[in-house]
Amino acid sequence: MGPTMAAYIIRRILLMIPTIFGIMLVSFVVVQFAPGGPVERVIAQLSGIDTGATSRISGSAGGDFGARGALQGGSQLNAVNAKYRGAEGLDPEFIKSLEKQFGFDKPAYQRFFLMLWNYLRFDFGKSYFRDVSVLELIKEKLPVSISLGVWMTLISYLISIPLGIRKAVRDGSQFDMWTSGVIIVGYAIPGFLFAILLIILFAGGSFLDIFPLRGLTSDDWAQFPWWHKILDYFWHLTLPIVSMGLAAFATMTLLTKNSFLEEMRKQYVLTARAKGCSERQVLYGHIFRNAMLLVIAGFPGAFVGAFFAGSLLIETIFSLDGLGLLSFESVLNRDYPVVFANLYIFALIGLVVNLISDLTYTWIDPRIDFETREV
């Protein structure tokens, strides 16, 4: 690694600091203006209103009734009830103790900078509503997200890139036309809808009962021999991976094909053919490294998205308790330590993977000049 590339890496790493700061600041400000909060949720539970993660959707009417009762009542809790709906009858000192427990007795700017200081040391604190540290909670859910993210990304790339190259080489043929039809249909079907279809067909819905419906492994997985453990693991992953990889497979195949078609029309390809290079040499010796730059550029988003955004509905449908479902439930429950820790970790992973992706460009195309490249 030369000094120019080293300087570029240092600049990119330094740029991560204000980027992370901006992401956390915007998210923190949005949370401050969001209705509800952990204190309100505890009060709602004590008042018999809140019943779970989704109760905010169905329980808003009860919360409004509590607020109206607070405004109409003549007790000393009127001011508190105006802030926390449904708090009528609770001791104001108890509510203050809740605020102190959750850290809301400090100004917002103090809470924000304290959170950043802790996060720099990877100290994410404890969950508000689970008696466990945030890191332990994330570690518990991580195997599911790693399994879905890694295997979905790996399989989609291993299938899409060779298929996209084949379609580009045989552009306009019957093979290209019927595979394009399959890809368009796959892209148009939502992943969660395809997951339900797979359950109906292959998981005991109405037809075959081949694959399991829930979990990452069987209940007695620990008792299996090592080879049976591997088979059981992939047996449980088959339907979720197929459901998640459908849209990613379609997008990556078309991206690869179009990238290769664009490169195949350039002058250097004609020059290589004129020099007597075989079609295989032209394709993999000249076109491949240039065409793959565009494919690699989409890797960070696909990789991080597979870990979080793309897995939420799939985790729910197949009863897989991963980070996507954890983050979603934490947002609904206003479990802020879990919400911000997930945001911080995924933002950091995204920036690091993006840097690795950029550095991979030099492996494919050494002509990239880091000295003149914008950060």
Short mmCIF file of C-alpha atoms in Angstrom, two decimals:
data_model
loop_
_atom_site.label_atom_id
_atom_site.label_comp_id
_atom_site.label_asym_id
_atom_site.label_seq_id
_atom_site.Cartn_x
_atom_site.Cartn_y
_atom_site.Cartn_z
CA MET A 1 0.00 0.00 0.00
CA GLY A 2 1.54 3.27 -1.15
CA PRO A 3 1.57 6.59 0.72
CA THR A 4 -1.14 8.01 -1.55
CA MET A 5 -3.58 5.22 -0.72
CA ALA A 6 -2.69 5.42 2.98
CA ALA A 7 -3.46 9.14 2.98
CA TYR A 8 -6.79 8.46 1.27
CA ILE A 9 -7.71 5.83 3.88
CA ILE A 10 -6.84 8.22 6.71
CA ARG A 11 -9.01 10.96 5.16
CA ARG A 12 -11.91 8.56 4.80
CA ILE A 13 -11.58 7.37 8.40
CA LEU A 14 -11.48 10.95 9.65
CA LEU A 15 -14.57 11.73 7.56
CA MET A 16 -16.42 8.96 9.40
CA ILE A 17 -16.33 11.01 12.61
CA PRO A 18 -18.53 13.93 11.45
CA THR A 19 -20.70 11.51 9.47
CA ILE A 20 -21.47 9.40 12.54
CA PHE A 21 -21.95 12.57 14.59
CA GLY A 22 -24.46 13.93 12.06
CA ILE A 23 -26.40 10.67 11.89
CA MET A 24 -26.68 10.40 15.66
CA LEU A 25 -27.52 14.10 16.09
CA VAL A 26 -30.36 14.07 13.55
CA SER A 27 -31.77 10.85 15.00
CA PHE A 28 -31.53 12.18 18.55
CA VAL A 29 -33.31 15.42 17.62
CA VAL A 30 -36.09 13.51 15.84
CA VAL A 31 -36.60 11.33 18.92
CA GLN A 32 -36.96 14.41 21.11
CA PHE A 33 -39.96 15.55 19.07
CA ALA A 34 -41.50 12.08 18.69
CA PRO A 35 -44.67 11.53 20.75
CA GLY A 36 -44.41 9.23 23.71
CA GLY A 37 -41.34 7.92 25.45
CA PRO A 38 -40.15 5.28 27.93
CA VAL A 39 -41.58 7.18 30.91
CA GLU A 40 -44.95 7.50 29.22
CA ARG A 41 -44.90 3.82 28.36
CA VAL A 42 -44.29 2.80 31.99
CA ILE A 43 -47.12 5.08 33.09
CA ALA A 44 -49.42 3.65 30.43
CA GLN A 45 -48.64 0.13 31.63
CA LEU A 46 -49.34 1.08 35.23
CA SER A 47 -52.59 2.69 34.08
CA GLY A 48 -53.65 -0.49 32.27
CA ILE A 49 -53.41 1.03 28.78
CA ASP A 50 -50.22 -0.30 27.22
CA THR A 51 -50.09 -4.03 26.47
CA GLY A 52 -47.12 -4.47 24.16
CA ALA A 53 -45.04 -3.21 21.31
CA THR A 54 -47.99 -2.49 19.04
CA SER A 55 -50.25 -1.01 21.69
CA ARG A 56 -49.39 2.53 20.63
CA ILE A 57 -51.33 1.99 17.43
CA SER A 58 -54.49 0.69 19.05
CA GLY A 59 -54.15 2.37 22.43
CA SER A 60 -54.05 6.02 21.35
CA ALA A 61 -57.71 6.52 22.15
CA GLY A 62 -57.16 5.38 25.73
CA GLY A 63 -54.19 7.74 26.04
CA ASP A 64 -56.27 10.68 24.83
CA PHE A 65 -58.97 9.80 27.35
CA GLY A 66 -56.35 9.86 30.11
CA ALA A 67 -55.17 13.28 28.99
CA ARG A 68 -58.71 14.66 28.94
CA GLY A 69 -59.29 13.27 32.43
CA ALA A 70 -56.11 14.98 33.61
CA LEU A 71 -57.21 18.32 32.24
CA GLN A 72 -60.66 18.02 33.79
CA GLY A 73 -59.48 16.80 37.19
CA GLY A 74 -58.75 19.20 40.01
CA SER A 75 -56.00 17.23 41.72
CA GLN A 76 -52.36 18.25 42.18
CA LEU A 77 -51.37 15.91 39.31
CA ASN A 78 -52.94 18.04 36.59
CA ALA A 79 -49.62 19.50 35.38
CA VAL A 80 -47.97 16.09 35.33
CA ASN A 81 -50.91 14.47 33.58
CA ALA A 82 -50.79 17.09 30.84
CA LYS A 83 -47.27 15.88 30.07
CA TYR A 84 -47.82 12.17 30.65
CA ARG A 85 -51.23 11.05 29.46
CA GLY A 86 -52.95 8.50 31.64
CA ALA A 87 -50.86 9.36 34.72
CA GLU A 88 -53.78 10.33 36.93
CA GLY A 89 -53.41 8.95 40.43
CA LEU A 90 -49.65 8.49 40.29
CA ASP A 91 -47.36 10.24 42.75
CA PRO A 92 -45.40 13.10 41.08
CA GLU A 93 -42.31 11.96 43.01
CA PHE A 94 -42.66 8.54 41.44
CA ILE A 95 -42.77 10.11 37.97
CA LYS A 96 -39.67 12.17 38.78
CA SER A 97 -37.89 9.00 39.87
CA LEU A 98 -38.80 7.42 36.53
CA GLU A 99 -37.36 10.41 34.68
CA LYS A 100 -34.15 10.11 36.70
CA GLN A 101 -33.97 6.36 36.08
CA PHE A 102 -34.16 6.88 32.32
CA GLY A 103 -31.85 9.89 32.42
CA PHE A 104 -34.49 12.44 31.45
CA ASP A 105 -33.72 14.61 34.45
CA LYS A 106 -30.75 15.99 32.46
CA PRO A 107 -30.99 18.51 29.59
CA ALA A 108 -31.12 17.03 26.09
CA TYR A 109 -27.67 18.25 25.07
CA GLN A 110 -26.08 16.60 28.14
CA ARG A 111 -27.80 13.31 27.37
CA PHE A 112 -26.64 13.48 23.74
CA PHE A 113 -22.95 14.12 24.48
CA LEU A 114 -22.95 11.55 27.29
CA MET A 115 -24.37 9.02 24.84
CA LEU A 116 -21.65 9.83 22.28
CA TRP A 117 -18.91 9.51 24.91
CA ASN A 118 -20.22 6.11 25.96
CA TYR A 119 -20.58 4.96 22.36
CA LEU A 120 -16.99 5.90 21.56
CA ARG A 121 -16.03 3.35 24.23
CA PHE A 122 -18.67 0.91 22.91
CA ASP A 123 -20.58 1.24 26.15
CA PHE A 124 -24.23 1.04 25.09
CA GLY A 125 -25.73 0.70 28.55
CA LYS A 126 -28.71 -1.48 29.43
CA SER A 127 -32.08 -1.88 27.77
CA TYR A 128 -34.86 0.16 29.40
CA PHE A 129 -37.33 -2.70 29.44
CA ARG A 130 -35.15 -5.83 29.48
CA ASP A 131 -32.82 -6.67 32.33
CA VAL A 132 -29.82 -7.13 30.06
CA SER A 133 -27.11 -4.97 28.52
CA VAL A 134 -27.61 -3.76 24.95
CA LEU A 135 -24.46 -5.54 23.76
CA GLU A 136 -25.67 -8.84 25.20
CA LEU A 137 -29.02 -8.29 23.53
CA ILE A 138 -27.40 -7.57 20.17
CA LYS A 139 -25.05 -10.54 20.58
CA GLU A 140 -28.07 -12.77 21.23
CA LYS A 141 -29.81 -11.64 18.02
CA LEU A 142 -26.70 -11.44 15.86
CA PRO A 143 -26.53 -15.08 14.66
CA VAL A 144 -29.88 -14.74 12.87
CA SER A 145 -28.93 -11.49 11.12
CA ILE A 146 -25.47 -12.75 10.18
CA SER A 147 -26.97 -15.93 8.77
CA LEU A 148 -29.54 -14.07 6.69
CA GLY A 149 -27.23 -11.26 5.59
CA VAL A 150 -24.12 -13.21 4.70
CA TRP A 151 -25.76 -16.14 2.94
CA MET A 152 -28.30 -14.01 1.07
CA THR A 153 -25.59 -11.65 -0.21
CA LEU A 154 -23.18 -14.46 -1.06
CA ILE A 155 -25.72 -16.63 -2.87
CA SER A 156 -27.27 -13.73 -4.80
CA TYR A 157 -23.84 -12.59 -6.01
CA LEU A 158 -22.69 -16.11 -6.90
CA ILE A 159 -25.81 -16.63 -9.02
CA SER A 160 -26.41 -13.12 -10.37
CA ILE A 161 -22.91 -12.31 -11.64
CA PRO A 162 -22.43 -15.44 -13.81
CA LEU A 163 -26.04 -15.18 -15.02
CA GLY A 164 -25.66 -11.48 -15.84
CA ILE A 165 -22.45 -12.17 -17.78
CA ARG A 166 -24.15 -14.99 -19.67
CA LYS A 167 -27.09 -12.76 -20.54
CA ALA A 168 -24.76 -10.02 -21.78
CA VAL A 169 -22.81 -12.45 -24.00
CA ARG A 170 -26.05 -13.88 -25.42
CA ASP A 171 -27.95 -10.60 -25.53
CA GLY A 172 -31.16 -10.91 -27.57
CA SER A 173 -31.15 -14.72 -27.64
CA GLN A 174 -33.98 -16.93 -26.39
CA PHE A 175 -31.96 -17.63 -23.24
CA ASP A 176 -31.74 -13.89 -22.56
CA MET A 177 -35.46 -13.39 -23.18
CA TRP A 178 -36.83 -16.15 -20.95
CA THR A 179 -34.39 -15.44 -18.13
CA SER A 180 -35.37 -11.76 -18.33
CA GLY A 181 -39.01 -12.79 -17.96
CA VAL A 182 -38.21 -14.80 -14.85
CA ILE A 183 -36.15 -11.92 -13.42
CA ILE A 184 -38.89 -9.35 -14.03
CA VAL A 185 -41.46 -11.55 -12.29
CA GLY A 186 -39.06 -12.11 -9.39
CA TYR A 187 -38.41 -8.38 -9.07
CA ALA A 188 -42.12 -7.55 -9.12
CA ILE A 189 -43.08 -9.98 -6.33
CA PRO A 190 -42.53 -8.52 -2.83
CA GLY A 191 -40.26 -10.65 -0.67
CA PHE A 192 -42.80 -11.04 2.15
CA LEU A 193 -45.51 -12.14 -0.31
CA PHE A 194 -43.17 -14.69 -1.85
CA ALA A 195 -42.33 -15.90 1.67
CA ILE A 196 -46.00 -16.53 2.38
CA LEU A 197 -46.30 -18.41 -0.94
CA LEU A 198 -43.32 -20.60 -0.02
CA ILE A 199 -44.87 -21.37 3.35
CA ILE A 200 -48.14 -22.39 1.70
CA LEU A 201 -46.36 -24.61 -0.81
CA PHE A 202 -43.46 -26.11 1.18
CA ALA A 203 -43.92 -25.51 4.93
CA GLY A 204 -47.15 -27.32 5.70
CA GLY A 205 -49.46 -24.51 4.58
CA SER A 206 -51.71 -26.35 2.14
CA PHE A 207 -49.47 -28.63 0.11
CA LEU A 208 -46.05 -30.02 1.05
CA ASP A 209 -44.51 -30.06 4.53
CA ILE A 210 -40.80 -30.14 3.70
CA PHE A 211 -39.23 -27.13 5.44
CA PRO A 212 -39.59 -25.88 9.02
CA LEU A 213 -41.72 -22.82 9.67
CA ARG A 214 -39.80 -21.15 12.49
CA GLY A 215 -36.41 -20.78 14.13
CA LEU A 216 -32.80 -20.97 12.97
CA THR A 217 -32.26 -24.54 14.22
CA SER A 218 -34.29 -27.42 15.58
CA ASP A 219 -35.02 -27.71 19.30
CA ASP A 220 -32.68 -30.68 19.74
CA TRP A 221 -29.97 -29.19 17.50
CA ALA A 222 -27.30 -29.48 20.22
CA GLN A 223 -27.72 -33.26 20.26
CA PHE A 224 -27.03 -33.67 16.52
CA PRO A 225 -23.66 -34.78 15.10
CA TRP A 226 -21.70 -31.97 13.38
CA TRP A 227 -22.80 -32.86 9.84
CA HIS A 228 -26.44 -33.05 10.92
CA LYS A 229 -26.11 -29.63 12.58
CA ILE A 230 -24.97 -28.10 9.28
CA LEU A 231 -27.80 -29.72 7.34
CA ASP A 232 -30.36 -28.64 9.93
CA TYR A 233 -29.02 -25.07 9.89
CA PHE A 234 -29.35 -24.73 6.10
CA TRP A 235 -32.66 -26.61 6.16
CA HIS A 236 -34.10 -23.83 8.35
CA LEU A 237 -32.47 -21.07 6.27
CA THR A 238 -33.65 -22.21 2.84
CA LEU A 239 -37.05 -20.49 2.68
CA PRO A 240 -35.97 -17.21 4.37
CA ILE A 241 -32.90 -16.90 2.11
CA VAL A 242 -34.91 -17.59 -1.04
CA SER A 243 -37.52 -15.03 0.03
CA MET A 244 -34.96 -12.34 0.82
CA GLY A 245 -32.74 -13.01 -2.18
CA LEU A 246 -35.44 -12.78 -4.83
CA ALA A 247 -35.36 -9.00 -5.40
CA ALA A 248 -31.60 -8.76 -4.77
CA PHE A 249 -30.99 -11.54 -7.31
CA ALA A 250 -33.05 -9.77 -9.96
CA THR A 251 -31.44 -6.37 -9.39
CA MET A 252 -27.88 -7.67 -9.37
CA THR A 253 -28.39 -9.79 -12.51
CA LEU A 254 -29.70 -6.86 -14.55
CA LEU A 255 -27.00 -4.56 -13.17
CA THR A 256 -24.28 -7.03 -14.16
CA LYS A 257 -25.72 -7.55 -17.63
CA ASN A 258 -26.07 -3.85 -18.40
CA SER A 259 -22.60 -3.11 -17.05
CA PHE A 260 -21.03 -5.78 -19.25
CA LEU A 261 -23.02 -4.68 -22.32
CA GLU A 262 -21.80 -1.12 -21.89
CA GLU A 263 -18.17 -2.23 -21.66
CA MET A 264 -18.48 -4.63 -24.59
CA ARG A 265 -19.33 -1.71 -26.92
CA LYS A 266 -16.20 0.29 -26.08
CA GLN A 267 -13.20 0.78 -28.34
CA TYR A 268 -10.68 -1.14 -26.26
CA VAL A 269 -12.75 -4.32 -26.74
CA LEU A 270 -12.55 -3.96 -30.52
CA THR A 271 -8.81 -3.36 -30.22
CA ALA A 272 -8.32 -6.49 -28.12
CA ARG A 273 -10.25 -8.57 -30.64
CA ALA A 274 -8.23 -7.09 -33.49
CA LYS A 275 -5.04 -8.20 -31.73
CA GLY A 276 -6.24 -11.78 -31.89
CA CYS A 277 -7.45 -12.26 -28.31
CA SER A 278 -10.04 -15.00 -27.85
CA GLU A 279 -13.53 -14.08 -26.67
CA ARG A 280 -12.78 -15.57 -23.26
CA GLN A 281 -9.62 -13.48 -22.96
CA VAL A 282 -11.50 -10.36 -24.00
CA LEU A 283 -14.36 -11.06 -21.61
CA TYR A 284 -12.41 -11.99 -18.47
CA GLY A 285 -9.08 -10.29 -19.20
CA HIS A 286 -10.35 -6.88 -20.29
CA ILE A 287 -14.10 -6.40 -19.81
CA PHE A 288 -14.54 -8.11 -16.44
CA ARG A 289 -12.52 -5.79 -14.21
CA ASN A 290 -14.08 -2.65 -15.72
CA ALA A 291 -17.65 -3.93 -15.71
CA MET A 292 -17.40 -5.20 -12.13
CA LEU A 293 -16.69 -1.72 -10.74
CA LEU A 294 -20.36 -0.81 -10.98
CA VAL A 295 -21.39 -4.10 -9.39
CA ILE A 296 -18.99 -3.61 -6.48
CA ALA A 297 -20.28 -0.07 -5.93
CA GLY A 298 -23.65 -1.52 -4.94
CA PHE A 299 -22.19 -4.03 -2.50
CA PRO A 300 -22.19 -1.90 0.70
CA GLY A 301 -25.86 -1.04 0.42
CA ALA A 302 -26.80 -4.63 -0.39
CA PHE A 303 -24.68 -6.03 2.43
CA VAL A 304 -25.89 -3.67 5.17
CA GLY A 305 -29.48 -3.77 3.89
CA ALA A 306 -29.48 -7.55 4.10
CA PHE A 307 -28.54 -7.31 7.77
CA PHE A 308 -31.25 -4.84 8.74
CA ALA A 309 -33.85 -3.34 6.43
CA GLY A 310 -34.40 -6.33 4.18
CA SER A 311 -34.75 -8.87 6.97
CA LEU A 312 -37.47 -7.31 9.15
CA LEU A 313 -40.53 -8.82 7.46
CA ILE A 314 -38.76 -12.10 6.76
CA GLU A 315 -37.74 -12.42 10.41
CA THR A 316 -41.34 -11.78 11.44
CA ILE A 317 -42.86 -14.25 8.98
CA PHE A 318 -40.43 -17.08 9.78
CA SER A 319 -40.24 -16.31 13.53
CA LEU A 320 -36.53 -15.50 13.39
CA ASP A 321 -35.46 -13.29 16.29
CA GLY A 322 -32.79 -11.12 14.67
CA LEU A 323 -31.60 -7.52 14.72
CA GLY A 324 -34.23 -6.30 12.28
CA LEU A 325 -37.08 -7.42 14.51
CA LEU A 326 -35.23 -6.23 17.62
CA SER A 327 -34.78 -2.72 16.19
CA PHE A 328 -38.40 -2.51 15.07
CA GLU A 329 -39.78 -3.56 18.45
CA SER A 330 -37.35 -1.22 20.22
CA VAL A 331 -38.62 1.74 18.18
CA LEU A 332 -42.22 0.89 19.03
CA ASN A 333 -41.40 0.38 22.71
CA ARG A 334 -39.24 3.52 22.88
CA ASP A 335 -36.30 1.47 24.12
CA TYR A 336 -33.85 4.22 23.18
CA PRO A 337 -30.55 2.52 24.20
CA VAL A 338 -31.30 -0.37 21.84
CA VAL A 339 -32.51 1.95 19.06
CA PHE A 340 -29.46 4.23 19.14
CA ALA A 341 -27.00 1.37 19.61
CA ASN A 342 -28.34 -0.41 16.53
CA LEU A 343 -28.24 2.83 14.56
CA TYR A 344 -24.67 3.55 15.63
CA ILE A 345 -23.43 0.04 14.90
CA PHE A 346 -25.09 -0.21 11.48
CA ALA A 347 -23.93 3.27 10.47
CA LEU A 348 -20.38 2.38 11.47
CA ILE A 349 -20.54 -0.95 9.64
CA GLY A 350 -21.92 0.78 6.55
CA LEU A 351 -19.11 3.33 6.47
CA VAL A 352 -16.42 0.69 6.99
CA VAL A 353 -17.87 -1.60 4.31
CA ASN A 354 -18.11 1.38 1.95
CA LEU A 355 -14.42 2.11 2.48
CA ILE A 356 -13.52 -1.54 1.89
CA SER A 357 -15.59 -1.46 -1.29
CA ASP A 358 -13.68 1.57 -2.55
CA LEU A 359 -10.35 -0.06 -1.80
CA THR A 360 -11.46 -3.16 -3.67
CA TYR A 361 -11.64 -0.99 -6.79
CA THR A 362 -7.84 -0.86 -6.85
CA TRP A 363 -7.65 -4.64 -6.80
CA ILE A 364 -9.90 -4.84 -9.87
CA ASP A 365 -8.62 -1.71 -11.61
CA PRO A 366 -5.19 -0.45 -10.45
CA ARG A 367 -5.57 2.59 -12.72
CA ILE A 368 -7.72 4.35 -10.09
CA ASP A 369 -5.82 7.38 -8.81
CA PHE A 370 -6.38 8.00 -5.09
CA GLU A 371 -4.39 11.22 -5.20
CA THR A 372 -6.92 13.03 -7.39
CA ARG A 373 -10.02 11.20 -6.18
CA GLU A 374 -12.63 13.07 -4.14
CA VAL A 375 -13.29 11.76 -0.64
#
